[in-house]
PDB file of C-alpha atoms in Angstrom:
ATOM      1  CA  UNK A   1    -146.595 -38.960-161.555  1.00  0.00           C
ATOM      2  CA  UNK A   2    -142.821 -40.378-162.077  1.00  0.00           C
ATOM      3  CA  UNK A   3    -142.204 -43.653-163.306  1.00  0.00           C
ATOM      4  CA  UNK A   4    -139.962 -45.717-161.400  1.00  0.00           C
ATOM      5  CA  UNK A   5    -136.766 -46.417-163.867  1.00  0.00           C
ATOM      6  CA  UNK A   6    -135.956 -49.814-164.772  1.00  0.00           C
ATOM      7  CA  UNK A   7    -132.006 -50.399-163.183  1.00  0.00           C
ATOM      8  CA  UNK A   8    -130.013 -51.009-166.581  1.00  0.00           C
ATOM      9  CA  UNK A   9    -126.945 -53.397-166.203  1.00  0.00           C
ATOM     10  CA  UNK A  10    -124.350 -52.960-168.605  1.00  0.00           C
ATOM     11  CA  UNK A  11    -124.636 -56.051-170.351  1.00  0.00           C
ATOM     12  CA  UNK A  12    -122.135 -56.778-173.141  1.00  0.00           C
ATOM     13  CA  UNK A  13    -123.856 -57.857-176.431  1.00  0.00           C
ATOM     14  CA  UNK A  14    -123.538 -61.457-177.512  1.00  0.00           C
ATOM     15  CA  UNK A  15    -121.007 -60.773-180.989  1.00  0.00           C
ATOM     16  CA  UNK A  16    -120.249 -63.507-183.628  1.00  0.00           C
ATOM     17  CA  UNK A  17    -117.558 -63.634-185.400  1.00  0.00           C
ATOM     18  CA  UNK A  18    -118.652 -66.235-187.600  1.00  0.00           C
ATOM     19  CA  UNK A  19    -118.079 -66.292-191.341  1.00  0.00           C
ATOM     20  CA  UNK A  20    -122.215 -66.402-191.882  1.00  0.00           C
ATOM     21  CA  UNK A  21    -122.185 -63.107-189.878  1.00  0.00           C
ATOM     22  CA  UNK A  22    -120.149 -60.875-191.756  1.00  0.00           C
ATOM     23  CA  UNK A  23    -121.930 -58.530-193.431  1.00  0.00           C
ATOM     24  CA  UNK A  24    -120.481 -57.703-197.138  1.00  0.00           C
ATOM     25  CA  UNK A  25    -121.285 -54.577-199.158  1.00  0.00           C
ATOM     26  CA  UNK A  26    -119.392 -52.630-202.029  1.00  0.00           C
ATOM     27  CA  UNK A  27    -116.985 -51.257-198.945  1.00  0.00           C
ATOM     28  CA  UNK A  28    -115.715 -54.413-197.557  1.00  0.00           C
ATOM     29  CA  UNK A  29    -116.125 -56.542-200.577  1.00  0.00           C
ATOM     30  CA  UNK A  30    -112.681 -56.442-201.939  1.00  0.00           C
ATOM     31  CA  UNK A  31    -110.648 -57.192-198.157  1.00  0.00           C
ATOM     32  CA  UNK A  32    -113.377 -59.923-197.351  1.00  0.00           C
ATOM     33  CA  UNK A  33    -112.617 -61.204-201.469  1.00  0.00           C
ATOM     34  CA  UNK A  34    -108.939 -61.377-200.395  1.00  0.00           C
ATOM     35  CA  UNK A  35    -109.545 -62.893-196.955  1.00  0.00           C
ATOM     36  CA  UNK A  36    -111.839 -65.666-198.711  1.00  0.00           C
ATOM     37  CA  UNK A  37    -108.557 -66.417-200.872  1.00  0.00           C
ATOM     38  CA  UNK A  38    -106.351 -67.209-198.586  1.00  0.00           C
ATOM     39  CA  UNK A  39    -103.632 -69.469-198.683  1.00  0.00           C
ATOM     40  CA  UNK A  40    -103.288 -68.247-202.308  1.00  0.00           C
ATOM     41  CA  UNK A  41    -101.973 -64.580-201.043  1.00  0.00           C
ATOM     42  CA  UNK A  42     -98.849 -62.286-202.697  1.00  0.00           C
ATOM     43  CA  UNK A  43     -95.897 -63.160-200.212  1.00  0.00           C
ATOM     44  CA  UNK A  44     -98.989 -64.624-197.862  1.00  0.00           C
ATOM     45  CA  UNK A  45     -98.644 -61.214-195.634  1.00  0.00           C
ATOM     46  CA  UNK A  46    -101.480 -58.449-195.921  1.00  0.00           C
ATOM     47  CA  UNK A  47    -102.369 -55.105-193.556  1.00  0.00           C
ATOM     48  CA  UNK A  48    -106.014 -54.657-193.292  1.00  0.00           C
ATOM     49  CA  UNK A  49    -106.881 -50.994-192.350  1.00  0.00           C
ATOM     50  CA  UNK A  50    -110.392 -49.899-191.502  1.00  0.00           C
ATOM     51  CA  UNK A  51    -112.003 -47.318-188.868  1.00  0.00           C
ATOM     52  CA  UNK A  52    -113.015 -48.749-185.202  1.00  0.00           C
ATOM     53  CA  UNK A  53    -116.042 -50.969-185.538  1.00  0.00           C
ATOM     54  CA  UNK A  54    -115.499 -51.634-189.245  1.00  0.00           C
ATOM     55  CA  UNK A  55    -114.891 -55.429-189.270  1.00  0.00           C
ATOM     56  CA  UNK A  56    -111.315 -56.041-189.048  1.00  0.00           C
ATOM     57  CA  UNK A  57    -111.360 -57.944-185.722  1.00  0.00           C
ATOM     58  CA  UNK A  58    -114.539 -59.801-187.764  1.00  0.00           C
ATOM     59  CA  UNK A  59    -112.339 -60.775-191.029  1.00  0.00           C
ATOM     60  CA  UNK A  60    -109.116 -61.444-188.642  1.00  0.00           C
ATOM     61  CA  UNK A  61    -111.531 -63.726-187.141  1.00  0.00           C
ATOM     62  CA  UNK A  62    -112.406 -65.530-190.187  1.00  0.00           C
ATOM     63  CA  UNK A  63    -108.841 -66.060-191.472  1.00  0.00           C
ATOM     64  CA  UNK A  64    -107.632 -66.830-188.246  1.00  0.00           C
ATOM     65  CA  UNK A  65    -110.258 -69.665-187.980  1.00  0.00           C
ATOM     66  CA  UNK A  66    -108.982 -71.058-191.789  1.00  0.00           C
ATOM     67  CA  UNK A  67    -105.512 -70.572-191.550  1.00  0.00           C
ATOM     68  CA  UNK A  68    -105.321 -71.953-187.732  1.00  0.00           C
ATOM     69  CA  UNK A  69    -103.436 -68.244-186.956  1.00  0.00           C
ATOM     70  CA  UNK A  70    -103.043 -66.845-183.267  1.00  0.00           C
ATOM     71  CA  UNK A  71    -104.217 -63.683-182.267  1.00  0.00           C
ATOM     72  CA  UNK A  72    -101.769 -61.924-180.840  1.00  0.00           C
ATOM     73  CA  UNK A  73    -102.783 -57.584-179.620  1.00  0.00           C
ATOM     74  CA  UNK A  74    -100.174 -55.496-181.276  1.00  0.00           C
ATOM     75  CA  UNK A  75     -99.519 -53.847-178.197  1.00  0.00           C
ATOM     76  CA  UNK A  76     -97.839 -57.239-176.220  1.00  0.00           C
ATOM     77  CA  UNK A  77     -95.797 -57.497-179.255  1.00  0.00           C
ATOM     78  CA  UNK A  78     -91.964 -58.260-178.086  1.00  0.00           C
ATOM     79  CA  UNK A  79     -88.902 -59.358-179.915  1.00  0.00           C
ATOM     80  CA  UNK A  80     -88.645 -62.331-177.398  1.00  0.00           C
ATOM     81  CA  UNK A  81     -91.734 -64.039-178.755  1.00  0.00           C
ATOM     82  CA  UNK A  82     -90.783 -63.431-182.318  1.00  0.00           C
ATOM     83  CA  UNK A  83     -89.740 -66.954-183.155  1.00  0.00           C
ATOM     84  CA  UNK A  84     -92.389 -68.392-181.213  1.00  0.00           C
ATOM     85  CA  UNK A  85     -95.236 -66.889-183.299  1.00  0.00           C
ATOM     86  CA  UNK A  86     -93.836 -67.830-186.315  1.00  0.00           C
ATOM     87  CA  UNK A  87     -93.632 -71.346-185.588  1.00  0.00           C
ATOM     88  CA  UNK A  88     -97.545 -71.053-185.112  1.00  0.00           C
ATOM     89  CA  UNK A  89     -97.404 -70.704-188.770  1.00  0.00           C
ATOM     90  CA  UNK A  90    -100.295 -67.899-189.252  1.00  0.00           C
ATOM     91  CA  UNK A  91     -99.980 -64.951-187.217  1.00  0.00           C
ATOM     92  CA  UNK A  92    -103.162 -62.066-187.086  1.00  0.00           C
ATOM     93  CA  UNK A  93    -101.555 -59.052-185.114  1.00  0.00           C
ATOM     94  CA  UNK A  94    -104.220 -56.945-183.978  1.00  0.00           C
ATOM     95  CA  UNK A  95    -104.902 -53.158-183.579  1.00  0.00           C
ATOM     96  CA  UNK A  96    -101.170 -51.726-184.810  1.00  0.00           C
ATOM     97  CA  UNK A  97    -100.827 -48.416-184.244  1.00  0.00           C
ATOM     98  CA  UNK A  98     -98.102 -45.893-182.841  1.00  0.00           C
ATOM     99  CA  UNK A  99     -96.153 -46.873-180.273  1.00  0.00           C
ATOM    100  CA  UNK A 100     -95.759 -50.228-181.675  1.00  0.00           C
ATOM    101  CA  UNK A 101     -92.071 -52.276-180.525  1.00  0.00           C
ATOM    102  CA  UNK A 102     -90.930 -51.777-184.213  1.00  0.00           C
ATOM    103  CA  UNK A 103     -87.218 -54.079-183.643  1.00  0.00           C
ATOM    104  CA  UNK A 104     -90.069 -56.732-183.353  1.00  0.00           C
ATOM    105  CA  UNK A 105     -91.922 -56.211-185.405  1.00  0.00           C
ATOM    106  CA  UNK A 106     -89.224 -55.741-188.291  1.00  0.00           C
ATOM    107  CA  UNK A 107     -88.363 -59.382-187.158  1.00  0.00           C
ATOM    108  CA  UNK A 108     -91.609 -60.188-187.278  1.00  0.00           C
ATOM    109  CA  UNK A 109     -91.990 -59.234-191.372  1.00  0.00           C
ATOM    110  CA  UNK A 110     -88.360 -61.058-191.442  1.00  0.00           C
ATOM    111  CA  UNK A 111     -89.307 -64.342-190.407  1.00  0.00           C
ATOM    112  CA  UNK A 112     -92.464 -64.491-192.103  1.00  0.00           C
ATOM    113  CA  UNK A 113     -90.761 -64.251-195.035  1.00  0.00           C
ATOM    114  CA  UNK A 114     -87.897 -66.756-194.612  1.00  0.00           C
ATOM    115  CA  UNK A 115     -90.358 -69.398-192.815  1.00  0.00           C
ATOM    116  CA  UNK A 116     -93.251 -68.681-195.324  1.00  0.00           C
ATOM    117  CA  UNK A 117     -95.927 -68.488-192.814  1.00  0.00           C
ATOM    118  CA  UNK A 118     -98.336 -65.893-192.874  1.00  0.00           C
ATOM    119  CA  UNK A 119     -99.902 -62.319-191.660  1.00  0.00           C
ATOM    120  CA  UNK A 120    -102.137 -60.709-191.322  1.00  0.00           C
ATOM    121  CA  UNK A 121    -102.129 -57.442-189.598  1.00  0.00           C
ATOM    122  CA  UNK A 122    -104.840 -54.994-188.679  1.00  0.00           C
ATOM    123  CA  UNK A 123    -105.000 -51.223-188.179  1.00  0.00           C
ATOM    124  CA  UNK A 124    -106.836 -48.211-188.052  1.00  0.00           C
ATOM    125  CA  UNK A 125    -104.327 -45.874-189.978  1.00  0.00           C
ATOM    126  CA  UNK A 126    -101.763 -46.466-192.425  1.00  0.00           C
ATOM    127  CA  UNK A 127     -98.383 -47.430-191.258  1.00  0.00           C
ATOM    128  CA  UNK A 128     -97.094 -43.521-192.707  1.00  0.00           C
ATOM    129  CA  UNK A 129     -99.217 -42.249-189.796  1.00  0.00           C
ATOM    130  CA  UNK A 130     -97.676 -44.680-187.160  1.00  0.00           C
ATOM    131  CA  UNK A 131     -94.560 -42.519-186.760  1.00  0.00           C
ATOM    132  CA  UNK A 132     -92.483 -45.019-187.337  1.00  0.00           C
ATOM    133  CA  UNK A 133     -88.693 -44.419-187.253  1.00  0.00           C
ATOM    134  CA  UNK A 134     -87.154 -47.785-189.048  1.00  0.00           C
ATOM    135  CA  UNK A 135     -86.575 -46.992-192.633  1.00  0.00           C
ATOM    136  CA  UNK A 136     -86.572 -50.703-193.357  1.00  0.00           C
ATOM    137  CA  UNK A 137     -89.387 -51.258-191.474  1.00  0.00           C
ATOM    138  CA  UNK A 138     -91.373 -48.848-193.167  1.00  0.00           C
ATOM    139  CA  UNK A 139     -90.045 -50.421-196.577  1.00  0.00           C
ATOM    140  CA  UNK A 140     -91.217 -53.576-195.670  1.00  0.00           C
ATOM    141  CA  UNK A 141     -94.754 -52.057-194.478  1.00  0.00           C
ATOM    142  CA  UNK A 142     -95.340 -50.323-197.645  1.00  0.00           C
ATOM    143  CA  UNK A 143     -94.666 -53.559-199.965  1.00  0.00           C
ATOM    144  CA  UNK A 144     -97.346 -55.297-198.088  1.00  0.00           C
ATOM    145  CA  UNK A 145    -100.667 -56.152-199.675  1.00  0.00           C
ATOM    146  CA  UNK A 146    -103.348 -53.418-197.720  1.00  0.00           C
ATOM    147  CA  UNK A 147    -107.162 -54.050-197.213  1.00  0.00           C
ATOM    148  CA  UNK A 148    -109.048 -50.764-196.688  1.00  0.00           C
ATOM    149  CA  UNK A 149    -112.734 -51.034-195.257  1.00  0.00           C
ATOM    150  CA  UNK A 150    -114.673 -47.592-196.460  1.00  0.00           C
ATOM    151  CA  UNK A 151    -116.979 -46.093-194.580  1.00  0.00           C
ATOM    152  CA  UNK A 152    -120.317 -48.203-194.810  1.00  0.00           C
ATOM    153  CA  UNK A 153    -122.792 -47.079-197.901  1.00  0.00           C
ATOM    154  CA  UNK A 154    -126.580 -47.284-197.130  1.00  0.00           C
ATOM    155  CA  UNK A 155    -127.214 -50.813-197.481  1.00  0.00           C
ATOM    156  CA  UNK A 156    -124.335 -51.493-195.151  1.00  0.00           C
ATOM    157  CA  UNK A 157    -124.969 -49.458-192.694  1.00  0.00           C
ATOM    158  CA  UNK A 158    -128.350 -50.865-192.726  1.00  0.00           C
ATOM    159  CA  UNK A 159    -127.233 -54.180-192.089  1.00  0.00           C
ATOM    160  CA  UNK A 160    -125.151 -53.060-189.702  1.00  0.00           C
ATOM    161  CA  UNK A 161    -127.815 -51.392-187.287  1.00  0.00           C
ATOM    162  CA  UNK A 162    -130.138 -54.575-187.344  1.00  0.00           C
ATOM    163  CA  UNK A 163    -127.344 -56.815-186.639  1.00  0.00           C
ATOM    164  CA  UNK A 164    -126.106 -54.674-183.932  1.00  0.00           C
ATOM    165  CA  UNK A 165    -129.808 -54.627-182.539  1.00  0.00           C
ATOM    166  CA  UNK A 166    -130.053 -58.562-182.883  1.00  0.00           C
ATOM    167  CA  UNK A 167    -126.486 -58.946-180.689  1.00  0.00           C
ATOM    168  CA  UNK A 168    -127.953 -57.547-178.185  1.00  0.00           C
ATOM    169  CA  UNK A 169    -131.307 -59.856-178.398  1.00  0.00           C
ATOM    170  CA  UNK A 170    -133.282 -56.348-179.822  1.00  0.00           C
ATOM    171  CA  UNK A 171    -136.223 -56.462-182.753  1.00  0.00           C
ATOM    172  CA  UNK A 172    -136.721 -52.959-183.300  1.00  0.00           C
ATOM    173  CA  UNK A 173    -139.051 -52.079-186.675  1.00  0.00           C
ATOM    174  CA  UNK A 174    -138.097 -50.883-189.652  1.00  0.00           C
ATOM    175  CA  UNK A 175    -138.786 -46.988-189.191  1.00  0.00           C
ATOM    176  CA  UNK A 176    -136.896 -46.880-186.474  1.00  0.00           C
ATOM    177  CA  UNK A 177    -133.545 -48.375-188.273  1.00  0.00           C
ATOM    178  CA  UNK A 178    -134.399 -46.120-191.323  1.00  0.00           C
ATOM    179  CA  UNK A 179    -134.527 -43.494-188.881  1.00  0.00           C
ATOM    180  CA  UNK A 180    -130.986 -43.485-187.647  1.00  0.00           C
ATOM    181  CA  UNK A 181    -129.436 -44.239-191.384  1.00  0.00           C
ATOM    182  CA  UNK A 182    -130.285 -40.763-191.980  1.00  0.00           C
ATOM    183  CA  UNK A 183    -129.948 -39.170-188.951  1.00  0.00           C
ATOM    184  CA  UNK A 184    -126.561 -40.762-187.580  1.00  0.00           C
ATOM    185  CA  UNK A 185    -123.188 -40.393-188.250  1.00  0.00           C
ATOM    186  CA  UNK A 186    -121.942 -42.330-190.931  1.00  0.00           C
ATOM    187  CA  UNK A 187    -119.120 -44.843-188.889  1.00  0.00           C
ATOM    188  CA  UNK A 188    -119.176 -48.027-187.058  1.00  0.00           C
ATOM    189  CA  UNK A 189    -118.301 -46.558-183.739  1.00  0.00           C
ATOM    190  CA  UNK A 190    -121.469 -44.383-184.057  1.00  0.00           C
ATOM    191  CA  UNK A 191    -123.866 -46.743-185.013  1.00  0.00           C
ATOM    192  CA  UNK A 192    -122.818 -49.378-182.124  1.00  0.00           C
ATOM    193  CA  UNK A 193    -122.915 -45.936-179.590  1.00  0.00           C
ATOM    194  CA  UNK A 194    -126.307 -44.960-180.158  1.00  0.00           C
ATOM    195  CA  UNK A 195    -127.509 -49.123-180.384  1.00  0.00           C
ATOM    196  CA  UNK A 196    -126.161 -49.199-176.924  1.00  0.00           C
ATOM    197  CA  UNK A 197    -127.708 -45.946-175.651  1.00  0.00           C
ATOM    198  CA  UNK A 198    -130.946 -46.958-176.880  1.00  0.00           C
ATOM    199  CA  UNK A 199    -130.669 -50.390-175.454  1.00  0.00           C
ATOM    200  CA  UNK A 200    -129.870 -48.750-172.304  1.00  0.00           C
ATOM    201  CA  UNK A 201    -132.242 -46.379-171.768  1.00  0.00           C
ATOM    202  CA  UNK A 202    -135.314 -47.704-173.383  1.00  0.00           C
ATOM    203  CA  UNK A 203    -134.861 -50.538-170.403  1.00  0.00           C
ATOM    204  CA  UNK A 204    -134.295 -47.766-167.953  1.00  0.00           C
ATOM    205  CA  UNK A 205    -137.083 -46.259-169.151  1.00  0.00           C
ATOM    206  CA  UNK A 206    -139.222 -49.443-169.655  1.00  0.00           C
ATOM    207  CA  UNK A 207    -140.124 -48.300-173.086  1.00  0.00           C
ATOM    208  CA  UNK A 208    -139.937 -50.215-176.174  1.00  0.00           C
ATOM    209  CA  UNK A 209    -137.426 -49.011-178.746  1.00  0.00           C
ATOM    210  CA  UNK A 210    -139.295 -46.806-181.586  1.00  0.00           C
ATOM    211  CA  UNK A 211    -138.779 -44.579-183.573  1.00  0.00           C
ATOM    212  CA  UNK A 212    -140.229 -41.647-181.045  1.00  0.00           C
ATOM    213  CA  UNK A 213    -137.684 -42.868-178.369  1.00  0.00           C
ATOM    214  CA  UNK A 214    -134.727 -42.434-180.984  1.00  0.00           C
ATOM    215  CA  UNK A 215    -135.804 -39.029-181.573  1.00  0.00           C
ATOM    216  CA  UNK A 216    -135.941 -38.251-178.031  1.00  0.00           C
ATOM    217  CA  UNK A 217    -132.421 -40.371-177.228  1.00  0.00           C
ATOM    218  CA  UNK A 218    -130.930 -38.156-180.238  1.00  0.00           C
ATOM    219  CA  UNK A 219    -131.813 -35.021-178.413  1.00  0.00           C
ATOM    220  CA  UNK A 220    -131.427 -35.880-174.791  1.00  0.00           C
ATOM    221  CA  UNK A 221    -128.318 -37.954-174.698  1.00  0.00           C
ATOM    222  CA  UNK A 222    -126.826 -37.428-177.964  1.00  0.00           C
ATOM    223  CA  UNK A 223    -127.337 -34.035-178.756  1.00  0.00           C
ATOM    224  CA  UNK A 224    -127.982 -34.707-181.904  1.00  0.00           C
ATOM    225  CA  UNK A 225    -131.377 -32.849-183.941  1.00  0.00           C
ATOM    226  CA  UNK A 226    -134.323 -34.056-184.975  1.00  0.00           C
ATOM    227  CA  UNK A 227    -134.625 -33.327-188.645  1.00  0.00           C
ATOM    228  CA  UNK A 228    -138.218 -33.094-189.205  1.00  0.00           C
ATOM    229  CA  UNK A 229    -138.815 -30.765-186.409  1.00  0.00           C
TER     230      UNK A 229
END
C-alpha cells in the first residue's frame, strides 16, 4: 500500500538577523570582533569576504542596524546615486562581485573618504578575482581593511544546522544533527540545502525528521553515501 504524500509548499524560513542570533566561532570571531567595534574603524571602510551562506548579509545586518547604514545590492550600484548614499552617512554594499559599475564605485571609495562616512562592503571573492580593470580602483580596494569568514569548524557548523532547523520552526534530535556534521559538506550553502530538502520531504512524506530519513534523503535526493553502510 502507497501512502498518500503530504503537498509541500515552499515556504521560506523565518531568518533573524538579530545581533543575539549570530552565531560566533573561531572562523567568524575576528570580522564579528571588528563589526562589534565600529565607529572606531581604520579609515571607517572595511570588505568583508566570506562563501554564500557564511554570515555576511548577518554581520552587514548588525552594523547596518548600529551605524544607521543603507543597504544598497552591489549590482544597482550607479554613479548617479553616488552622492546620495554618502549623505546617508553609512553605506553596506552588498554581494560585489564581477561585473560591478567600477566608475562608481571608485567614486564611491572617493567620497567616503572626503565625507568620512563609512563602508562596509561584502563579497564572496577578493576584489583580485573581480576582474577589475581600474588600476586606482584596485589600489583603493586593496588598502581596505578585509574580513574573511572560514569555512565553519565543528562547533560552528553545529550551531549552524540547529539554527537553520529552528528558522524553519524544526526540533530535530541530536543524532540526527551529529549525523550530517560528518556526513555533509563542509559550507553554508550545503548545510541550508540539505535543511531544506529534509524539511521538504519529511512533510511530503509525513515523516518526522531522524536520523534514518537523513540517511535515506542523502542517498535518494542527494546522492550522497551512507558511511556506515
Amino acid at each position: 500500500m502507497t501512502l498518500p504524500r503530504q503537498l509541500a509548499l515552499d515556504l521560506p524560513p523565518l531568518t533573524s538577523f538579530s545581533r543575539e542570533d549570530f552565531l560566533v566561532s573561531p572562523s567568524n570571531e575576528g570580522a564579528y570582533a571588528f563589526i562589534e567595534r565600529w565607529p572606531d574603524w581604520p579609515a571607517r571602510r572595511a570588505l568583508l569576504i566570506g562563501p554564500t551562506g557564511s554570515g555576511k548579509s548577518h554581520l552587514a545586518a548588525i552594523w547596518s542596524e548600529a551605524a544607521k547604514a543603507i543597504i544598497v545590492p552591489a549590482g544597482l550600484l550607479g554613479d548617479g546615486a553616488v552622492p546620495e548614499l554618502v549623505a546617508r552617512g553609512a553605506i553596506v554594499l552588498e554581494d560585489a562581485r564581477a561585473g560591478i559599475d567600477e566608475t562608481a564605485l571608485f567614486h564611491l571609495l572617493n567620497l567616503v573618504g572626503e565625507a568620512g562616512a563609512s563602508l562596509l562592503i561584502t563579497a564572496h571573492e577578493a576584489p583580485d578575482r573581480w576582474g577589475l580593470s581600474l588600476p586606482d580602483l584596485i589600489s583603493r580596494l586593496r588598502a581596505m581593511t578585509v574580513l574573511t569568514i572560514d569555512t565553519p569548524d565543528d562547533d560552528l557548523f553545529r550551531m549552524l544546522l540547529v539554527k537553520l532547523f529552528l528558522d524553519r520552526q524544526l526540533v530535530v534530535d541530536t543524532s540526527v544533527v551529529d549525523f550530517l556534521v560528518k556526513r555533509i559538506e563542509r559550507s553554508f550553502d550545503a548545510a541550508r540545502q540539505v535543511v531544506a530538502v529534509l524539511d521538504r520531504e519529511g512533510l511530503s512524506r509525513g515523516r518526522r525528521i531522524t536520523r534514518a530519513l537523513a540517511g535515506e534523503l542523502l542517498k535518494e535526493v542527494l546522492a550522497q553515501p551512507d558511511e556506515n553502510e
